[in-house]
mmCIF file of C-alpha atoms in Angstrom:
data_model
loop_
_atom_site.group_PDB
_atom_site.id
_atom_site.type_symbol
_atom_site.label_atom_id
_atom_site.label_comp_id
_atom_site.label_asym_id
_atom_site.label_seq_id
_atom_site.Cartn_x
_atom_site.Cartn_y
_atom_site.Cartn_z
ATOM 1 C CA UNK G 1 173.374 65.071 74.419
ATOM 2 C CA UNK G 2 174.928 67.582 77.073
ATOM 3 C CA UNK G 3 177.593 66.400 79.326
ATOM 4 C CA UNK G 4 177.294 69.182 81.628
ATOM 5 C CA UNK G 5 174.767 70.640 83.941
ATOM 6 C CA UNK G 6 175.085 74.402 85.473
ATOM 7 C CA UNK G 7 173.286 75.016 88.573
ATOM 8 C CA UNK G 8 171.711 77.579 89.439
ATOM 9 C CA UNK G 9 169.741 78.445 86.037
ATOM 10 C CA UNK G 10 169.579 82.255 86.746
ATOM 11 C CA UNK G 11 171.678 83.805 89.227
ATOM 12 C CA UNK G 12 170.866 87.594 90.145
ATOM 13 C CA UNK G 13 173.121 89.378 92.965
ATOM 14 C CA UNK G 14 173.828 93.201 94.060
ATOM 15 C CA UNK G 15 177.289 94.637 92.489
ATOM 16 C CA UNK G 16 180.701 93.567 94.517
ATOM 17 C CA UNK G 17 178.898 90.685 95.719
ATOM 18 C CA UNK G 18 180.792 87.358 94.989
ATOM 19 C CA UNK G 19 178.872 84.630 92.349
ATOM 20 C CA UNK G 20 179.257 81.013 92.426
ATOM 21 C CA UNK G 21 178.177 78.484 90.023
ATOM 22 C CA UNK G 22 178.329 74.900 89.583
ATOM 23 C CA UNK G 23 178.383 72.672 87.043
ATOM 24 C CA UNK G 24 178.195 68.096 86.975
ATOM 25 C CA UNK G 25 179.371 66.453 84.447
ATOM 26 C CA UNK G 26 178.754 62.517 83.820
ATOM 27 C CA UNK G 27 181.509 61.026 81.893
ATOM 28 C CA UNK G 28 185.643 60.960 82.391
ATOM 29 C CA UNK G 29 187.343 64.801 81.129
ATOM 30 C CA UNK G 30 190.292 65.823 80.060
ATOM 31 C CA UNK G 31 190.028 69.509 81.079
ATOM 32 C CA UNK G 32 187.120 71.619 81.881
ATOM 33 C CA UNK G 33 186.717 74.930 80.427
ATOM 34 C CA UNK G 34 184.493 78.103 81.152
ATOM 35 C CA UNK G 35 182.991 80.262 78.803
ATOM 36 C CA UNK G 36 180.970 83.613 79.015
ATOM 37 C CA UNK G 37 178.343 84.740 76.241
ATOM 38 C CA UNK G 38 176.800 88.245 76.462
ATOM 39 C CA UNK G 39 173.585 88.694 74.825
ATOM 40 C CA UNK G 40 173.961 87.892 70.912
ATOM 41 C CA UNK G 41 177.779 87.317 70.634
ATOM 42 C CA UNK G 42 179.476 83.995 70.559
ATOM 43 C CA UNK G 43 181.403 82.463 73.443
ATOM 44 C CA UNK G 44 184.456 83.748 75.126
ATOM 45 C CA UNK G 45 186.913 81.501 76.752
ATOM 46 C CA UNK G 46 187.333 82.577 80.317
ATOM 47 C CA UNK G 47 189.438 79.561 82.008
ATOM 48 C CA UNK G 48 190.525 75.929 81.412
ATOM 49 C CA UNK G 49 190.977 73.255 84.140
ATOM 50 C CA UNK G 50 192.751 70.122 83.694
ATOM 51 C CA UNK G 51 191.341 66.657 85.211
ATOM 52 C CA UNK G 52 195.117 66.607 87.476
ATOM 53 C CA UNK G 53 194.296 69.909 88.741
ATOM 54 C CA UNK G 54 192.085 71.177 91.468
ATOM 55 C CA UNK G 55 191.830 74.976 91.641
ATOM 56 C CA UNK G 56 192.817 77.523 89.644
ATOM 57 C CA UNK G 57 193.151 81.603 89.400
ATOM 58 C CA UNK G 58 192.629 84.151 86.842
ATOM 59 C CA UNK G 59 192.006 87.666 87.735
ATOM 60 C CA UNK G 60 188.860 87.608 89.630
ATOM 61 C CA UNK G 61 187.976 84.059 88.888
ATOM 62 C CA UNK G 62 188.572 80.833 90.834
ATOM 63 C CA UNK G 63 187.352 77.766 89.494
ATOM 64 C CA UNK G 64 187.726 74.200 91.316
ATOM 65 C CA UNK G 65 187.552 70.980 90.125
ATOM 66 C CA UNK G 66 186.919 67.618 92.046
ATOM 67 C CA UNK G 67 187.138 64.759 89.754
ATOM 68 C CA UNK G 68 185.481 62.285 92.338
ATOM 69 C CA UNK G 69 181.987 64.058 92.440
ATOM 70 C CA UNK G 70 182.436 65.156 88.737
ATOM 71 C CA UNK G 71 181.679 68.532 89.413
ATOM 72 C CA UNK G 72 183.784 72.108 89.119
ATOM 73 C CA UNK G 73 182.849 75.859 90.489
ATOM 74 C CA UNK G 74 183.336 79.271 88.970
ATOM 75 C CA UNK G 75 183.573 82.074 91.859
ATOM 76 C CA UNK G 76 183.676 85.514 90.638
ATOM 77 C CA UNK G 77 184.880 87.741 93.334
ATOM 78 C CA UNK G 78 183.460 91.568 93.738
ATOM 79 C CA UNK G 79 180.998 91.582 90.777
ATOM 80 C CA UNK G 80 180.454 94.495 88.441
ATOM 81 C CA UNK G 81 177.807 95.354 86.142
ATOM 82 C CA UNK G 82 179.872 94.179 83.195
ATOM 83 C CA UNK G 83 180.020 90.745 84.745
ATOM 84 C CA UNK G 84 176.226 90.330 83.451
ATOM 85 C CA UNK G 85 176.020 87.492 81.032
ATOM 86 C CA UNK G 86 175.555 83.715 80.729
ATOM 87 C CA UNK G 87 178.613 81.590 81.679
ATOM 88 C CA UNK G 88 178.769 77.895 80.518
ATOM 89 C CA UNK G 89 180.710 75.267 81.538
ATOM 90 C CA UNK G 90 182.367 72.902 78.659
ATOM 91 C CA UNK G 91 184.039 68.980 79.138
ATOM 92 C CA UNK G 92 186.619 67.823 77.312
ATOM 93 C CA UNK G 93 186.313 63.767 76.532
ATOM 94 C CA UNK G 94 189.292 61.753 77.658
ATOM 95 C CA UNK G 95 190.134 60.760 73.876
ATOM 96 C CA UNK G 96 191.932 62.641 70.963
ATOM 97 C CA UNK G 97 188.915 64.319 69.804
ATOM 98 C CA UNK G 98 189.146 67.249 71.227
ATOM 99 C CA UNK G 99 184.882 67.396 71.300
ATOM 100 C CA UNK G 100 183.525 70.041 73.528
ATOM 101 C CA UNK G 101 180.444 69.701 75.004
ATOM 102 C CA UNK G 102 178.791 71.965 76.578
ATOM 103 C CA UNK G 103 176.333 72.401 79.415
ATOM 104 C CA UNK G 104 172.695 75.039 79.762
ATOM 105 C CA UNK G 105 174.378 77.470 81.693
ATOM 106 C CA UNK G 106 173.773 80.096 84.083
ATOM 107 C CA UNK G 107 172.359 83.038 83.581
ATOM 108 C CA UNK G 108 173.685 85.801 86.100
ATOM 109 C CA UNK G 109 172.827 89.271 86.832
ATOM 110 C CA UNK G 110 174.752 91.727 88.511
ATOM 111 C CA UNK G 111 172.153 94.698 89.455
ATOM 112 C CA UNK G 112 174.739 98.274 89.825
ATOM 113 C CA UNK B 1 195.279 88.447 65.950
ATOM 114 C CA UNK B 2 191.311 88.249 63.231
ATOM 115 C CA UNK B 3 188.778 86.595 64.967
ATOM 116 C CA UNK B 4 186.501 83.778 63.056
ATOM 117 C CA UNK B 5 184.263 85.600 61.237
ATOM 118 C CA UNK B 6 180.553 84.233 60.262
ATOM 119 C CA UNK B 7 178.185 85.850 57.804
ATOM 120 C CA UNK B 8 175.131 86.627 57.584
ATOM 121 C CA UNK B 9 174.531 87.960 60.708
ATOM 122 C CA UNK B 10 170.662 87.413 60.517
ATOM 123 C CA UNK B 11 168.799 85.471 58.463
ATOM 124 C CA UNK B 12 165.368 84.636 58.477
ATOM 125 C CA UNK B 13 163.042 82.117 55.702
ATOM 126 C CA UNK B 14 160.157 80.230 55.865
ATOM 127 C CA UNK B 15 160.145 76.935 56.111
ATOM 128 C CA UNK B 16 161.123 74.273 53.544
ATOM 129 C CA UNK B 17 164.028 77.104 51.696
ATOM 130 C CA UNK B 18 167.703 76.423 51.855
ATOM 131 C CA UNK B 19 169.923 78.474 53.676
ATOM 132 C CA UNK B 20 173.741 78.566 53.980
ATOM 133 C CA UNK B 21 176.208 79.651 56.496
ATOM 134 C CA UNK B 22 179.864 80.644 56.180
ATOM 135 C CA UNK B 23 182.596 80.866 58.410
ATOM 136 C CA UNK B 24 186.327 81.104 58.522
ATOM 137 C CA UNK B 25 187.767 80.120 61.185
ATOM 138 C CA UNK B 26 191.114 81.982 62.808
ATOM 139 C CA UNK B 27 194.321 81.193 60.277
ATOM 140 C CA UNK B 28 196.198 78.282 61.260
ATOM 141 C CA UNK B 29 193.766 76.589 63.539
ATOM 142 C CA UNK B 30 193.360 72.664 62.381
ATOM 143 C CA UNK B 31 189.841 71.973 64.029
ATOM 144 C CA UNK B 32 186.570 74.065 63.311
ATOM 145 C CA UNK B 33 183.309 73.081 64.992
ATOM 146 C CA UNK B 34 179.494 74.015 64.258
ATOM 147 C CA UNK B 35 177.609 74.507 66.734
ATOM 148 C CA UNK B 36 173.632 75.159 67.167
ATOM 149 C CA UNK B 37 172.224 76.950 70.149
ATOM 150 C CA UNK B 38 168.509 76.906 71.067
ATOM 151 C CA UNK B 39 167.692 80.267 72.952
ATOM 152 C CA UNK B 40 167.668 79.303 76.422
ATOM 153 C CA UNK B 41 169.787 76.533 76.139
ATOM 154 C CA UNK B 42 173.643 75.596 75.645
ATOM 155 C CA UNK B 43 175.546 75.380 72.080
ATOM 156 C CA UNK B 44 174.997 71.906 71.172
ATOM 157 C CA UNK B 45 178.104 70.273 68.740
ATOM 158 C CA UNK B 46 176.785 69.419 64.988
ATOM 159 C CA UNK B 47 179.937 68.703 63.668
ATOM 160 C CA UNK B 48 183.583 69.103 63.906
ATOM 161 C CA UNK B 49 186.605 69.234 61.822
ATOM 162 C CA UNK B 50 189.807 68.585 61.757
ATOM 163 C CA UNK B 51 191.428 70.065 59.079
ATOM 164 C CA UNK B 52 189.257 68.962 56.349
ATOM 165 C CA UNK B 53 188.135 65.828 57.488
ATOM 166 C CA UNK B 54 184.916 65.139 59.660
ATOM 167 C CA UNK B 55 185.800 63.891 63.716
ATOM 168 C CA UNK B 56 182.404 63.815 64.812
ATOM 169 C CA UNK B 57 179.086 64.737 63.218
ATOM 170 C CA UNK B 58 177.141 62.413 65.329
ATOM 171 C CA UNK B 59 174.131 65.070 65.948
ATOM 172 C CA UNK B 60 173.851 66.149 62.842
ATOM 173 C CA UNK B 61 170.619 65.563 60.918
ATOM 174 C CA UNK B 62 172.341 64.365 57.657
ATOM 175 C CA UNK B 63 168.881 64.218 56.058
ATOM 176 C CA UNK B 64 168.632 68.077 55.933
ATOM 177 C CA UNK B 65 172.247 69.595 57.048
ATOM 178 C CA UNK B 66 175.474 69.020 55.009
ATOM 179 C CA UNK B 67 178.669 70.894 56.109
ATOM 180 C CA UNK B 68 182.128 71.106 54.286
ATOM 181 C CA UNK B 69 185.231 72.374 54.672
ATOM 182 C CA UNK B 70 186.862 73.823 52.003
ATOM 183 C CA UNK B 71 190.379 73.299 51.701
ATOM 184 C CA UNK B 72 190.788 72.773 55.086
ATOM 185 C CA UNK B 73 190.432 76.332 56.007
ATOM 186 C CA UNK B 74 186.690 78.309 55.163
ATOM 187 C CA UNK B 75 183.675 76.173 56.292
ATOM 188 C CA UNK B 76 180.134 76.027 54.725
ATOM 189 C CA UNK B 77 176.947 74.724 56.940
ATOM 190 C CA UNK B 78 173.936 74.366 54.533
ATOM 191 C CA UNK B 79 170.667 73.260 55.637
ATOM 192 C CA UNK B 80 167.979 72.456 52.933
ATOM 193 C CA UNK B 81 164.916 72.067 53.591
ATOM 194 C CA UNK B 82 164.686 74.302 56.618
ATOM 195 C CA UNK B 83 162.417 73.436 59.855
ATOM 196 C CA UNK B 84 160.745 75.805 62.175
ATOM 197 C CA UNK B 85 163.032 73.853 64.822
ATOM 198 C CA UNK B 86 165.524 75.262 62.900
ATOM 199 C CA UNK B 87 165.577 78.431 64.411
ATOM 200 C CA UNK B 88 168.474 79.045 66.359
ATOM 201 C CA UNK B 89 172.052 80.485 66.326
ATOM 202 C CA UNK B 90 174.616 79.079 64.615
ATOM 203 C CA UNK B 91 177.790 79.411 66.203
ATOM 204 C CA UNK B 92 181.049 78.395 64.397
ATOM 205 C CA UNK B 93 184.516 77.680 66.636
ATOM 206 C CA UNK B 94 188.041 77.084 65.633
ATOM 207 C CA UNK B 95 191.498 76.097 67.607
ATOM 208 C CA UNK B 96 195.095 74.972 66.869
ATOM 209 C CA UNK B 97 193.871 71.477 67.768
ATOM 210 C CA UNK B 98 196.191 70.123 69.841
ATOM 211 C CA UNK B 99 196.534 69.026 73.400
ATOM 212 C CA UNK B 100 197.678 72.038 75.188
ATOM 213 C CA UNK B 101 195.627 74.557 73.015
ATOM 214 C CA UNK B 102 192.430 73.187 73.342
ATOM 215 C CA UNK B 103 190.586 76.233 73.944
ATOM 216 C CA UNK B 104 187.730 77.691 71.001
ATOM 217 C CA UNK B 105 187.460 80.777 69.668
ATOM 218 C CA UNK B 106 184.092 81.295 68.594
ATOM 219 C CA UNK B 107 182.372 83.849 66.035
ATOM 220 C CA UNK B 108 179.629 86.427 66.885
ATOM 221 C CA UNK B 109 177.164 83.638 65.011
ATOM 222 C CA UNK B 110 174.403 83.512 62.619
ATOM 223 C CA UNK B 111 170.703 84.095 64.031
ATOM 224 C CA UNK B 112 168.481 81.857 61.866
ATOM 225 C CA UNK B 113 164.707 82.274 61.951
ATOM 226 C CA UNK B 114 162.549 80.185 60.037
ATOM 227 C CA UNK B 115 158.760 81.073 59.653
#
């Protein structure tokens, strides 16, 4: 079953404009990770969150957590072209697993 | 730093053949994962390894897919006989494992279509 859901689905905006998107989770995390996948390659890591942290920076992206709603954001700031891809957030269980599970995503498009 | 690598790229049967996937994972990384992803849809876990035992292969259907890891290092997903729900990408992740590196690599992935 997937832990998380990304809203929106599909996400189209002009270059340099900023995306958000959100994801919900259901269960207790240990971290919270982003990942972007351009069309037929794997997964790239883009950012981890842990669940004692509430924002964090890298580059262009800001990503918040808030552990009470159970829900994080990925902002990426002054979009380019290359930005175009799906990005998927991933939960982490609070146990020694180290199980990833990952959410549908969000499809964005950043038109030049 | 090699990536994980995962062959074939593409491979497409009809339904009811066997068909096997390989990966190997980035060197020293303890836990490798399998993952299939739908198009449309997010990489759902099969199974996952830690070194060469099995942590979780809750939603994997054992009646048709087998995975091993060799020597705790190359992994092999086999799935026999194949379904036209099958088709999908394969995806195969490694990382060290540990608390503070819990971040996945992932390979380019194996597009599967069965017919």
């Amino acid at each position: 079953s997937q832990q998380g859901e990304e809203d929106p689905q599909a996400l189209s905006i002009q270059e340099g404009e900023n995306a958000t998107m959100n994801c919900s989770y259901k269960t207790s995390i240990n971290n919270l990770q982003w990942y972007r996948q351009n069309s037929g390659r794997g997964l790239v890591h883009l950012i981890l969150i842990r669940s004692n942290e509430r924002e964090k920076h890298s580059g262009r992206l800001r990503v918040t957590l808030d552990t009470s709603k159970k829900s994080s954001s990925l902002l990426i700031t002054a979009s380019r072209a290359a930005d175009t891809a799906s990005y998927f957030c991933a939960t982490s269980r609070m146990d020694s697993s180290y199980k990833l599970i990952f959410g549908s995503g969000t499809r964005l498009l950043v038109r030049p | 730093e090699a990536g994980v690598a995962q062959s074939p790229r593409y491979k497409i049967i009809e339904k009811r053949q066997s068909v096997a996937f390989w990966c190997n994972p980035i060197s020293g990384h303890a836990t490798l994962y399998w993952y299939q992803q739908i198009l449309g849809q997010g990489p759902k876990l099969l199974i996952q390894f830690q070194n060469n035992g099995v942590v979780d292969d809750s939603q994997l259907p054992k009646d048709r897919f087998s995975a091993e890891r060799l020597k705790g290092v190359d992994s092999t997903l086999k799935i026999q006989p194949a379904k036209l729900e099958d088709s999908a990408v394969y995806l195969c992740a490694s990382s060290l494992g540990d608390r503070d590196n819990e971040k996945l690599f992932f390979g380019s992935g194996t597009q599967l279509s069965v017919l």
